[in-house]
Amino acid sequence: MNNSLLYLSLILLAGIAAGRLVKQARLPNVTGYLLIGLLIGPHLLGLIPEGFVESAYMLSDAALGFIAFSIGGEFKITYLRKVGKGPVLITILEAMGAVVLVLAGLLIAGFPLPLALCLGAIAAATAPAATIMVIRQYKAKGPLTDTLMTVVAMDDAVALMAFGIAAGIARTMTSPGNSSIWASVFQPLLEIVLSLGLGFLLGLVMAFPLRWFKKDGNRTILMLGFVLLGVGLAELFDLSGLLLCMAAGAALVNLSGHAPDVFRLAEGFTPPLFLAFFVLSGAEMNLSILPSVGLAGALYILLRVAGKIGGSYLGALLGKAPVLVRRWLGPALVPQAGVAIGLSLAATKILPEYGDTIRAVVLSATILYEVVGPVLAKLSLKKAGEIPAE
């Protein structure tokens, strides 16, 4: 039976039930979505057939577009000027610390360069939702909290740009006949520039009709249409949909006074889309290949944490942040979820020969990070004295 609506309803209902169950254990909803997807997917219970999971790529592409669009909305120039260069420096160094250590570790262990490049770039991403949830739950306040909020807001944008560069290089390396310097270096850079440029134009154009369409329903339609247009244009011209939609969000938030309403509407519109995306991500995970990626997974998990801690410490030191920020910021950056899963999906399309390995490494790491990450974030804030006495 090929009943797509039945499968989609099962995904939504099972996902929301799993989210509520894991909440009782004080775990993020995304952990429940991934686990229930794994359970009902084709590799365990088989309630969702493999054919449906493979055919739902449009749903995943749309979810990635909205994730990137929302990340772009964090790039408000007035806000970046207000926080100063310190958090920006920390963000760049902690993200690059994870990239460099994971990349180097995988290469030393003998893994192929294209695989190491993609996993290294994905390692830069953090999970803002899990970190912010801890801050709000325990009413944390202080310099570490302020720095942490700023860093996690910018972190995924750095990850998207790092992935754009890494994926472009990896794709040219694995494509037949692309051995020239142009193909290996300049072509990926051109793809990034064109993706950002077209995304900026899309955000600019989107700003105009918002002046005349005031109702929430109309603005929701505009937002949906423009984000899907961005995803479609990226596919049409073989560009990065993630970078294009991120640039569109960044352009809109800086060019339109109506942008806050648009991003507010996105928060209300996208939860079912994101839920389905994460459940499908779990359904795609094949447990049978986990033994074959054990070393890659272990290196990814350990070296990413080391890179985050070391990079954030160096950035805080150079940015002259307080001692408590230097010492405890890194452990609070361990959570990783949505953007990393999205990037792993994008990587499977770019490098299909390594797709199963990338997905298995990132999804298994995500489950672990989402379990221990919030605990480490709470511990960091408590050690810094920014959580009120319970």
mmCIF file of C-alpha atoms in Angstrom:
data_model
loop_
_atom_site.group_PDB
_atom_site.id
_atom_site.type_symbol
_atom_site.label_atom_id
_atom_site.label_comp_id
_atom_site.label_asym_id
_atom_site.label_seq_id
_atom_site.Cartn_x
_atom_site.Cartn_y
_atom_site.Cartn_z
ATOM 1 C CA MET A 1 0.000 0.000 0.000
ATOM 2 C CA ASN A 2 1.287 3.444 -0.924
ATOM 3 C CA ASN A 3 -0.736 5.728 1.356
ATOM 4 C CA SER A 4 1.478 8.779 1.828
ATOM 5 C CA LEU A 5 -1.060 10.688 3.920
ATOM 6 C CA LEU A 6 -1.383 7.757 6.323
ATOM 7 C CA TYR A 7 2.400 7.585 6.740
ATOM 8 C CA LEU A 8 2.626 11.345 7.239
ATOM 9 C CA SER A 9 -0.085 11.285 9.908
ATOM 10 C CA LEU A 10 1.730 8.440 11.680
ATOM 11 C CA ILE A 11 4.960 10.457 11.620
ATOM 12 C CA LEU A 12 3.287 13.537 13.135
ATOM 13 C CA LEU A 13 1.298 11.699 15.820
ATOM 14 C CA ALA A 14 4.103 9.336 16.816
ATOM 15 C CA GLY A 15 6.544 12.246 16.845
ATOM 16 C CA ILE A 16 4.510 14.462 19.149
ATOM 17 C CA ALA A 17 3.874 11.524 21.508
ATOM 18 C CA ALA A 18 7.594 10.693 21.608
ATOM 19 C CA GLY A 19 8.448 14.335 22.267
ATOM 20 C CA ARG A 20 6.152 14.345 25.286
ATOM 21 C CA LEU A 21 7.588 11.063 26.602
ATOM 22 C CA VAL A 22 11.235 12.165 26.485
ATOM 23 C CA LYS A 23 10.242 15.454 28.083
ATOM 24 C CA GLN A 24 9.374 13.469 31.214
ATOM 25 C CA ALA A 25 13.048 12.457 31.305
ATOM 26 C CA ARG A 26 14.040 16.125 30.804
ATOM 27 C CA LEU A 27 15.462 15.425 27.355
ATOM 28 C CA PRO A 28 14.993 17.687 24.305
ATOM 29 C CA ASN A 29 12.074 16.887 21.994
ATOM 30 C CA VAL A 30 14.428 16.255 19.081
ATOM 31 C CA THR A 31 15.807 13.189 20.887
ATOM 32 C CA GLY A 32 12.313 11.705 20.998
ATOM 33 C CA TYR A 33 11.713 12.510 17.335
ATOM 34 C CA LEU A 34 14.921 10.754 16.271
ATOM 35 C CA LEU A 35 14.297 7.690 18.439
ATOM 36 C CA ILE A 36 10.675 7.211 17.347
ATOM 37 C CA GLY A 37 11.733 7.632 13.723
ATOM 38 C CA LEU A 38 14.335 4.928 14.199
ATOM 39 C CA LEU A 39 11.723 2.672 15.841
ATOM 40 C CA ILE A 40 8.928 2.999 13.248
ATOM 41 C CA GLY A 41 11.269 3.303 10.269
ATOM 42 C CA PRO A 42 12.056 0.641 7.665
ATOM 43 C CA HIS A 43 15.063 -0.771 9.535
ATOM 44 C CA LEU A 44 13.169 -1.774 12.726
ATOM 45 C CA LEU A 45 9.348 -2.037 12.888
ATOM 46 C CA GLY A 46 8.852 -1.068 9.242
ATOM 47 C CA LEU A 47 5.680 0.972 9.865
ATOM 48 C CA ILE A 48 7.120 3.626 7.550
ATOM 49 C CA PRO A 49 8.384 1.944 4.359
ATOM 50 C CA GLU A 50 11.736 2.795 2.829
ATOM 51 C CA GLY A 51 10.068 3.997 -0.362
ATOM 52 C CA PHE A 52 8.161 6.713 1.486
ATOM 53 C CA VAL A 53 11.241 7.834 3.414
ATOM 54 C CA GLU A 54 13.183 8.188 0.158
ATOM 55 C CA SER A 55 10.323 9.991 -1.609
ATOM 56 C CA ALA A 56 9.905 12.568 1.169
ATOM 57 C CA TYR A 57 12.998 14.524 0.072
ATOM 58 C CA MET A 58 10.906 17.618 -0.732
ATOM 59 C CA LEU A 59 9.760 17.772 2.884
ATOM 60 C CA SER A 60 13.367 17.591 4.069
ATOM 61 C CA ASP A 61 14.503 20.233 1.569
ATOM 62 C CA ALA A 62 11.749 22.585 2.736
ATOM 63 C CA ALA A 63 12.675 22.034 6.395
ATOM 64 C CA LEU A 64 16.331 22.781 5.655
ATOM 65 C CA GLY A 65 15.314 25.956 3.856
ATOM 66 C CA PHE A 66 13.344 27.211 6.857
ATOM 67 C CA ILE A 67 16.120 26.249 9.287
ATOM 68 C CA ALA A 68 18.631 28.269 7.254
ATOM 69 C CA PHE A 69 16.174 31.168 6.836
ATOM 70 C CA SER A 70 15.703 31.349 10.625
ATOM 71 C CA ILE A 71 19.468 31.282 11.207
ATOM 72 C CA GLY A 72 19.875 34.197 8.805
ATOM 73 C CA GLY A 73 17.407 36.145 10.918
ATOM 74 C CA GLU A 74 19.963 36.167 13.754
ATOM 75 C CA PHE A 75 22.383 38.252 11.666
ATOM 76 C CA LYS A 76 21.032 41.681 12.541
ATOM 77 C CA ILE A 77 23.840 44.199 12.024
ATOM 78 C CA THR A 78 22.741 46.486 14.860
ATOM 79 C CA TYR A 79 22.830 43.519 17.255
ATOM 80 C CA LEU A 80 26.300 42.445 16.112
ATOM 81 C CA ARG A 81 27.584 45.992 16.664
ATOM 82 C CA LYS A 82 26.048 46.045 20.126
ATOM 83 C CA VAL A 83 27.691 42.812 21.347
ATOM 84 C CA GLY A 84 31.104 43.819 19.989
ATOM 85 C CA LYS A 85 33.894 41.726 18.513
ATOM 86 C CA GLY A 86 34.425 39.425 21.528
ATOM 87 C CA PRO A 87 31.519 37.002 20.953
ATOM 88 C CA VAL A 88 32.136 37.084 17.187
ATOM 89 C CA LEU A 89 35.774 36.071 17.738
ATOM 90 C CA ILE A 90 34.736 33.321 20.160
ATOM 91 C CA THR A 91 32.167 31.989 17.681
ATOM 92 C CA ILE A 92 34.658 31.797 14.823
ATOM 93 C CA LEU A 93 37.388 30.135 16.896
ATOM 94 C CA GLU A 94 35.174 27.576 18.664
ATOM 95 C CA ALA A 95 33.545 26.585 15.368
ATOM 96 C CA MET A 96 36.867 26.350 13.549
ATOM 97 C CA GLY A 97 38.398 24.483 16.501
ATOM 98 C CA ALA A 98 35.831 21.716 16.039
ATOM 99 C CA VAL A 99 36.309 21.721 12.252
ATOM 100 C CA VAL A 100 40.106 21.481 12.392
ATOM 101 C CA LEU A 101 40.316 18.796 15.096
ATOM 102 C CA VAL A 102 37.672 16.533 13.538
ATOM 103 C CA LEU A 103 39.146 16.976 10.052
ATOM 104 C CA ALA A 104 42.706 16.299 11.228
ATOM 105 C CA GLY A 105 41.703 13.353 13.420
ATOM 106 C CA LEU A 106 39.787 11.607 10.641
ATOM 107 C CA LEU A 107 42.607 12.138 8.139
ATOM 108 C CA ILE A 108 45.231 10.788 10.559
ATOM 109 C CA ALA A 109 43.000 7.748 11.142
ATOM 110 C CA GLY A 110 43.005 7.097 7.391
ATOM 111 C CA PHE A 111 39.520 8.242 6.374
ATOM 112 C CA PRO A 112 39.047 9.767 2.873
ATOM 113 C CA LEU A 113 39.468 13.544 2.575
ATOM 114 C CA PRO A 114 35.946 14.239 1.168
ATOM 115 C CA LEU A 115 34.366 12.396 4.118
ATOM 116 C CA ALA A 116 36.639 14.148 6.630
ATOM 117 C CA LEU A 117 35.878 17.563 5.099
ATOM 118 C CA CYS A 118 32.115 17.155 5.408
ATOM 119 C CA LEU A 119 32.163 15.719 8.936
ATOM 120 C CA GLY A 120 34.639 18.406 10.006
ATOM 121 C CA ALA A 121 32.340 21.173 8.759
ATOM 122 C CA ILE A 122 29.255 19.595 10.350
ATOM 123 C CA ALA A 123 31.129 19.479 13.678
ATOM 124 C CA ALA A 124 30.974 23.290 13.843
ATOM 125 C CA ALA A 125 27.197 23.327 14.370
ATOM 126 C CA THR A 126 25.604 23.700 17.810
ATOM 127 C CA ALA A 127 21.990 23.287 18.986
ATOM 128 C CA PRO A 128 20.702 26.699 20.123
ATOM 129 C CA ALA A 129 17.325 25.316 21.229
ATOM 130 C CA ALA A 130 18.763 22.897 23.797
ATOM 131 C CA THR A 131 21.085 25.525 25.265
ATOM 132 C CA ILE A 132 18.450 28.261 25.417
ATOM 133 C CA MET A 133 16.010 25.795 27.011
ATOM 134 C CA VAL A 134 18.449 25.244 29.898
ATOM 135 C CA ILE A 135 19.029 28.993 30.333
ATOM 136 C CA ARG A 136 15.293 29.697 30.505
ATOM 137 C CA GLN A 137 14.469 26.704 32.689
ATOM 138 C CA TYR A 138 16.972 27.695 35.385
ATOM 139 C CA LYS A 139 16.636 31.486 34.892
ATOM 140 C CA ALA A 140 20.399 31.866 34.399
ATOM 141 C CA LYS A 141 21.844 35.393 34.306
ATOM 142 C CA GLY A 142 25.359 36.778 34.040
ATOM 143 C CA PRO A 143 28.297 37.294 31.647
ATOM 144 C CA LEU A 144 28.550 33.595 30.727
ATOM 145 C CA THR A 145 24.827 33.459 29.936
ATOM 146 C CA ASP A 146 25.008 36.620 27.817
ATOM 147 C CA THR A 147 28.045 35.359 25.888
ATOM 148 C CA LEU A 148 26.506 31.917 25.432
ATOM 149 C CA MET A 149 23.255 33.343 24.030
ATOM 150 C CA THR A 150 25.173 35.412 21.486
ATOM 151 C CA VAL A 151 27.543 32.617 20.444
ATOM 152 C CA VAL A 152 24.842 29.979 19.870
ATOM 153 C CA ALA A 153 22.850 32.499 17.824
ATOM 154 C CA MET A 154 25.763 32.997 15.401
ATOM 155 C CA ASP A 155 27.343 29.554 15.568
ATOM 156 C CA ASP A 156 25.160 27.762 13.036
ATOM 157 C CA ALA A 157 25.677 30.501 10.453
ATOM 158 C CA VAL A 158 29.433 29.894 10.664
ATOM 159 C CA ALA A 159 28.726 26.165 10.314
ATOM 160 C CA LEU A 160 26.657 26.742 7.168
ATOM 161 C CA MET A 161 29.436 28.757 5.545
ATOM 162 C CA ALA A 162 32.098 26.231 6.567
ATOM 163 C CA PHE A 163 29.963 23.431 5.161
ATOM 164 C CA GLY A 164 29.417 25.347 1.926
ATOM 165 C CA ILE A 165 33.172 25.560 1.384
ATOM 166 C CA ALA A 166 33.886 21.968 2.487
ATOM 167 C CA ALA A 167 31.045 20.447 0.485
ATOM 168 C CA GLY A 168 32.015 22.359 -2.637
ATOM 169 C CA ILE A 169 35.601 21.105 -2.439
ATOM 170 C CA ALA A 170 34.484 17.546 -1.632
ATOM 171 C CA ARG A 171 32.076 17.467 -4.561
ATOM 172 C CA THR A 172 34.715 18.573 -7.055
ATOM 173 C CA MET A 173 37.171 16.014 -5.663
ATOM 174 C CA THR A 174 34.726 13.145 -6.181
ATOM 175 C CA SER A 175 33.477 14.275 -9.608
ATOM 176 C CA PRO A 176 35.185 12.678 -12.632
ATOM 177 C CA GLY A 177 37.516 14.999 -14.519
ATOM 178 C CA ASN A 178 37.497 17.765 -11.896
ATOM 179 C CA SER A 179 41.159 17.790 -10.967
ATOM 180 C CA SER A 180 42.016 21.364 -11.947
ATOM 181 C CA ILE A 181 42.656 24.185 -9.487
ATOM 182 C CA TRP A 182 39.563 25.926 -10.884
ATOM 183 C CA ALA A 183 37.364 22.942 -10.104
ATOM 184 C CA SER A 184 38.862 22.317 -6.661
ATOM 185 C CA VAL A 185 39.033 25.874 -5.299
ATOM 186 C CA PHE A 186 37.431 28.610 -7.380
ATOM 187 C CA GLN A 187 34.315 26.734 -8.434
ATOM 188 C CA PRO A 188 33.200 26.066 -4.825
ATOM 189 C CA LEU A 189 33.943 29.691 -3.897
ATOM 190 C CA LEU A 190 31.903 30.881 -6.888
ATOM 191 C CA GLU A 191 29.027 28.659 -5.780
ATOM 192 C CA ILE A 192 29.127 30.217 -2.299
ATOM 193 C CA VAL A 193 29.246 33.788 -3.641
ATOM 194 C CA LEU A 194 26.365 33.146 -6.048
ATOM 195 C CA SER A 195 24.306 31.438 -3.326
ATOM 196 C CA LEU A 196 24.784 34.354 -0.920
ATOM 197 C CA GLY A 197 24.197 36.943 -3.653
ATOM 198 C CA LEU A 198 20.998 35.349 -4.939
ATOM 199 C CA GLY A 199 19.792 34.882 -1.362
ATOM 200 C CA PHE A 200 20.390 38.566 -0.618
ATOM 201 C CA LEU A 201 18.363 39.540 -3.703
ATOM 202 C CA LEU A 202 15.573 37.192 -2.637
ATOM 203 C CA GLY A 203 15.428 38.775 0.827
ATOM 204 C CA LEU A 204 15.455 42.244 -0.741
ATOM 205 C CA VAL A 205 12.543 41.396 -3.035
ATOM 206 C CA MET A 206 10.637 39.762 -0.174
ATOM 207 C CA ALA A 207 10.824 42.979 1.859
ATOM 208 C CA PHE A 208 8.661 44.927 -0.625
ATOM 209 C CA PRO A 209 5.314 43.039 -0.554
ATOM 210 C CA LEU A 210 5.426 42.949 3.252
ATOM 211 C CA ARG A 211 4.580 46.669 3.160
ATOM 212 C CA TRP A 212 1.185 45.967 1.593
ATOM 213 C CA PHE A 213 0.261 42.590 3.076
ATOM 214 C CA LYS A 214 -0.421 43.163 6.767
ATOM 215 C CA LYS A 215 -2.446 40.113 7.834
ATOM 216 C CA ASP A 216 -0.669 37.151 9.389
ATOM 217 C CA GLY A 217 -2.200 34.735 6.893
ATOM 218 C CA ASN A 218 -0.938 36.689 3.896
ATOM 219 C CA ARG A 219 2.530 37.110 5.378
ATOM 220 C CA THR A 220 2.700 33.388 6.120
ATOM 221 C CA ILE A 221 1.915 32.695 2.461
ATOM 222 C CA LEU A 222 4.599 35.164 1.341
ATOM 223 C CA MET A 223 7.189 33.649 3.665
ATOM 224 C CA LEU A 224 6.369 30.115 2.527
ATOM 225 C CA GLY A 225 6.459 31.122 -1.126
ATOM 226 C CA PHE A 226 9.776 32.953 -0.933
ATOM 227 C CA VAL A 227 11.587 30.299 1.132
ATOM 228 C CA LEU A 228 10.409 27.541 -1.215
ATOM 229 C CA LEU A 229 11.417 29.753 -4.141
ATOM 230 C CA GLY A 230 14.895 29.988 -2.637
ATOM 231 C CA VAL A 231 15.119 26.204 -2.246
ATOM 232 C CA GLY A 232 13.874 25.724 -5.805
ATOM 233 C CA LEU A 233 16.270 28.274 -7.313
ATOM 234 C CA ALA A 234 19.193 26.655 -5.515
ATOM 235 C CA GLU A 235 18.268 23.283 -6.989
ATOM 236 C CA LEU A 236 17.707 24.789 -10.448
ATOM 237 C CA PHE A 237 21.100 26.523 -10.577
ATOM 238 C CA ASP A 238 22.996 23.868 -8.563
ATOM 239 C CA LEU A 239 23.693 26.249 -5.657
ATOM 240 C CA SER A 240 23.606 25.822 -1.875
ATOM 241 C CA GLY A 241 20.011 26.065 -0.669
ATOM 242 C CA LEU A 242 21.232 26.436 2.915
ATOM 243 C CA LEU A 243 23.432 29.451 2.177
ATOM 244 C CA LEU A 244 20.855 30.985 -0.163
ATOM 245 C CA CYS A 245 18.032 30.825 2.394
ATOM 246 C CA MET A 246 20.341 31.999 5.191
ATOM 247 C CA ALA A 247 21.321 35.044 3.125
ATOM 248 C CA ALA A 248 17.644 35.741 2.387
ATOM 249 C CA GLY A 249 16.842 35.725 6.105
ATOM 250 C CA ALA A 250 19.829 37.973 6.882
ATOM 251 C CA ALA A 251 18.853 40.440 4.149
ATOM 252 C CA LEU A 252 15.239 40.555 5.298
ATOM 253 C CA VAL A 253 16.025 41.145 8.982
ATOM 254 C CA ASN A 254 18.307 44.070 8.083
ATOM 255 C CA LEU A 255 16.187 45.645 5.338
ATOM 256 C CA SER A 256 12.610 45.354 6.577
ATOM 257 C CA GLY A 257 10.968 46.615 9.736
ATOM 258 C CA HIS A 258 8.371 43.869 9.273
ATOM 259 C CA ALA A 259 10.964 41.080 9.606
ATOM 260 C CA PRO A 260 10.202 40.334 13.304
ATOM 261 C CA ASP A 261 6.606 39.511 12.349
ATOM 262 C CA VAL A 262 7.790 37.175 9.587
ATOM 263 C CA PHE A 263 10.129 35.239 11.880
ATOM 264 C CA ARG A 264 7.422 35.112 14.566
ATOM 265 C CA LEU A 265 5.078 33.545 12.024
ATOM 266 C CA ALA A 266 7.793 31.097 11.011
ATOM 267 C CA GLU A 267 8.059 29.901 14.624
ATOM 268 C CA GLY A 268 4.337 29.119 14.617
ATOM 269 C CA PHE A 269 4.223 27.571 11.149
ATOM 270 C CA THR A 270 7.285 25.332 11.089
ATOM 271 C CA PRO A 271 6.995 22.970 14.130
ATOM 272 C CA PRO A 272 5.114 20.213 12.209
ATOM 273 C CA LEU A 273 7.620 20.507 9.366
ATOM 274 C CA PHE A 274 10.613 20.223 11.693
ATOM 275 C CA LEU A 275 9.019 17.353 13.623
ATOM 276 C CA ALA A 276 8.481 15.384 10.408
ATOM 277 C CA PHE A 277 12.022 16.180 9.286
ATOM 278 C CA PHE A 278 13.600 14.809 12.468
ATOM 279 C CA VAL A 279 11.384 11.703 12.548
ATOM 280 C CA LEU A 280 12.308 10.977 8.926
ATOM 281 C CA SER A 281 15.975 11.542 9.795
ATOM 282 C CA GLY A 282 15.694 8.893 12.493
ATOM 283 C CA ALA A 283 13.850 6.570 10.108
ATOM 284 C CA GLU A 284 16.740 6.783 7.647
ATOM 285 C CA MET A 285 19.276 5.593 10.199
ATOM 286 C CA ASN A 286 20.402 2.019 9.585
ATOM 287 C CA LEU A 287 21.710 0.512 12.820
ATOM 288 C CA SER A 288 23.419 -2.314 10.952
ATOM 289 C CA ILE A 289 26.177 0.001 9.725
ATOM 290 C CA LEU A 290 27.032 1.395 13.174
ATOM 291 C CA PRO A 291 29.831 -1.135 13.848
ATOM 292 C CA SER A 292 31.546 -0.094 10.623
ATOM 293 C CA VAL A 293 31.600 3.596 11.626
ATOM 294 C CA GLY A 294 32.659 3.081 15.238
ATOM 295 C CA LEU A 295 36.062 4.759 14.930
ATOM 296 C CA ALA A 296 34.753 7.663 12.843
ATOM 297 C CA GLY A 297 31.923 8.182 15.321
ATOM 298 C CA ALA A 298 34.200 8.083 18.355
ATOM 299 C CA LEU A 299 36.658 10.537 16.789
ATOM 300 C CA TYR A 300 33.835 12.866 15.753
ATOM 301 C CA ILE A 301 32.234 12.880 19.210
ATOM 302 C CA LEU A 302 35.451 13.370 21.196
ATOM 303 C CA LEU A 303 37.335 15.742 18.882
ATOM 304 C CA ARG A 304 34.317 17.989 18.317
ATOM 305 C CA VAL A 305 33.984 18.516 22.080
ATOM 306 C CA ALA A 306 37.735 19.140 22.412
ATOM 307 C CA GLY A 307 37.630 21.650 19.552
ATOM 308 C CA LYS A 308 34.661 23.506 21.025
ATOM 309 C CA ILE A 309 36.263 23.746 24.471
ATOM 310 C CA GLY A 310 39.724 24.700 23.189
ATOM 311 C CA GLY A 311 38.469 27.141 20.561
ATOM 312 C CA SER A 312 36.070 28.909 22.919
ATOM 313 C CA TYR A 313 38.797 29.234 25.565
ATOM 314 C CA LEU A 314 41.211 30.759 23.048
ATOM 315 C CA GLY A 315 38.541 33.095 21.685
ATOM 316 C CA ALA A 316 37.533 34.214 25.182
ATOM 317 C CA LEU A 317 41.194 34.739 26.088
ATOM 318 C CA LEU A 318 41.893 36.847 22.987
ATOM 319 C CA GLY A 319 38.603 38.699 23.457
ATOM 320 C CA LYS A 320 39.512 39.461 27.092
ATOM 321 C CA ALA A 321 36.387 37.803 28.454
ATOM 322 C CA PRO A 322 36.045 37.150 32.210
ATOM 323 C CA VAL A 323 37.828 34.073 33.594
ATOM 324 C CA LEU A 324 34.562 32.243 34.287
ATOM 325 C CA VAL A 325 33.526 32.690 30.637
ATOM 326 C CA ARG A 326 36.851 31.270 29.431
ATOM 327 C CA ARG A 327 36.581 28.289 31.741
ATOM 328 C CA TRP A 328 32.939 27.274 31.345
ATOM 329 C CA LEU A 329 31.751 28.413 27.906
ATOM 330 C CA GLY A 330 33.105 25.386 26.018
ATOM 331 C CA PRO A 331 31.153 22.629 27.828
ATOM 332 C CA ALA A 332 27.937 24.612 27.309
ATOM 333 C CA LEU A 333 28.433 24.374 23.522
ATOM 334 C CA VAL A 334 28.262 20.561 23.381
ATOM 335 C CA PRO A 335 24.567 20.170 22.312
ATOM 336 C CA GLN A 336 24.107 19.475 18.595
ATOM 337 C CA ALA A 337 20.892 18.712 16.716
ATOM 338 C CA GLY A 338 18.847 20.238 13.911
ATOM 339 C CA VAL A 339 21.388 22.012 11.740
ATOM 340 C CA ALA A 340 23.895 19.152 12.011
ATOM 341 C CA ILE A 341 21.224 16.657 10.945
ATOM 342 C CA GLY A 342 20.257 18.938 8.081
ATOM 343 C CA LEU A 343 23.847 19.265 6.943
ATOM 344 C CA SER A 344 24.284 15.492 7.095
ATOM 345 C CA LEU A 345 21.293 15.143 4.770
ATOM 346 C CA ALA A 346 22.781 17.692 2.383
ATOM 347 C CA ALA A 347 26.092 15.820 2.517
ATOM 348 C CA THR A 348 24.455 12.548 1.479
ATOM 349 C CA LYS A 349 23.237 14.221 -1.703
ATOM 350 C CA ILE A 350 26.650 15.683 -2.449
ATOM 351 C CA LEU A 351 28.616 12.539 -1.510
ATOM 352 C CA PRO A 352 26.227 9.585 -1.939
ATOM 353 C CA GLU A 353 29.107 7.110 -1.648
ATOM 354 C CA TYR A 354 29.694 8.281 1.946
ATOM 355 C CA GLY A 355 26.068 9.101 2.750
ATOM 356 C CA ASP A 356 25.314 6.187 5.080
ATOM 357 C CA THR A 357 28.504 6.774 7.063
ATOM 358 C CA ILE A 358 27.895 10.518 7.469
ATOM 359 C CA ARG A 359 24.277 10.007 8.535
ATOM 360 C CA ALA A 360 25.135 7.257 11.015
ATOM 361 C CA VAL A 361 27.945 9.264 12.615
ATOM 362 C CA VAL A 362 25.947 12.488 12.925
ATOM 363 C CA LEU A 363 22.666 10.923 14.073
ATOM 364 C CA SER A 364 24.287 8.713 16.718
ATOM 365 C CA ALA A 365 26.406 11.656 17.914
ATOM 366 C CA THR A 366 23.309 13.869 18.029
ATOM 367 C CA ILE A 367 21.443 11.458 20.289
ATOM 368 C CA LEU A 368 24.415 11.331 22.677
ATOM 369 C CA TYR A 369 24.978 15.106 22.586
ATOM 370 C CA GLU A 370 21.292 15.817 23.187
ATOM 371 C CA VAL A 371 21.337 13.581 26.265
ATOM 372 C CA VAL A 372 24.541 14.865 27.892
ATOM 373 C CA GLY A 373 24.660 18.358 26.331
ATOM 374 C CA PRO A 374 21.930 20.028 28.424
ATOM 375 C CA VAL A 375 23.439 18.474 31.566
ATOM 376 C CA LEU A 376 26.839 19.991 30.728
ATOM 377 C CA ALA A 377 25.223 23.350 29.919
ATOM 378 C CA LYS A 378 23.509 23.381 33.322
ATOM 379 C CA LEU A 379 26.763 22.367 35.046
ATOM 380 C CA SER A 380 28.686 25.182 33.320
ATOM 381 C CA LEU A 381 26.142 27.827 34.303
ATOM 382 C CA LYS A 382 26.043 26.513 37.872
ATOM 383 C CA LYS A 383 29.852 26.498 38.185
ATOM 384 C CA ALA A 384 29.896 30.080 36.906
ATOM 385 C CA GLY A 385 27.436 31.039 39.643
ATOM 386 C CA GLU A 386 24.740 32.167 37.200
ATOM 387 C CA ILE A 387 21.955 29.779 38.238
ATOM 388 C CA PRO A 388 19.974 30.924 41.298
ATOM 389 C CA ALA A 389 20.058 28.599 44.305
ATOM 390 C CA GLU A 390 17.328 25.987 44.033
#
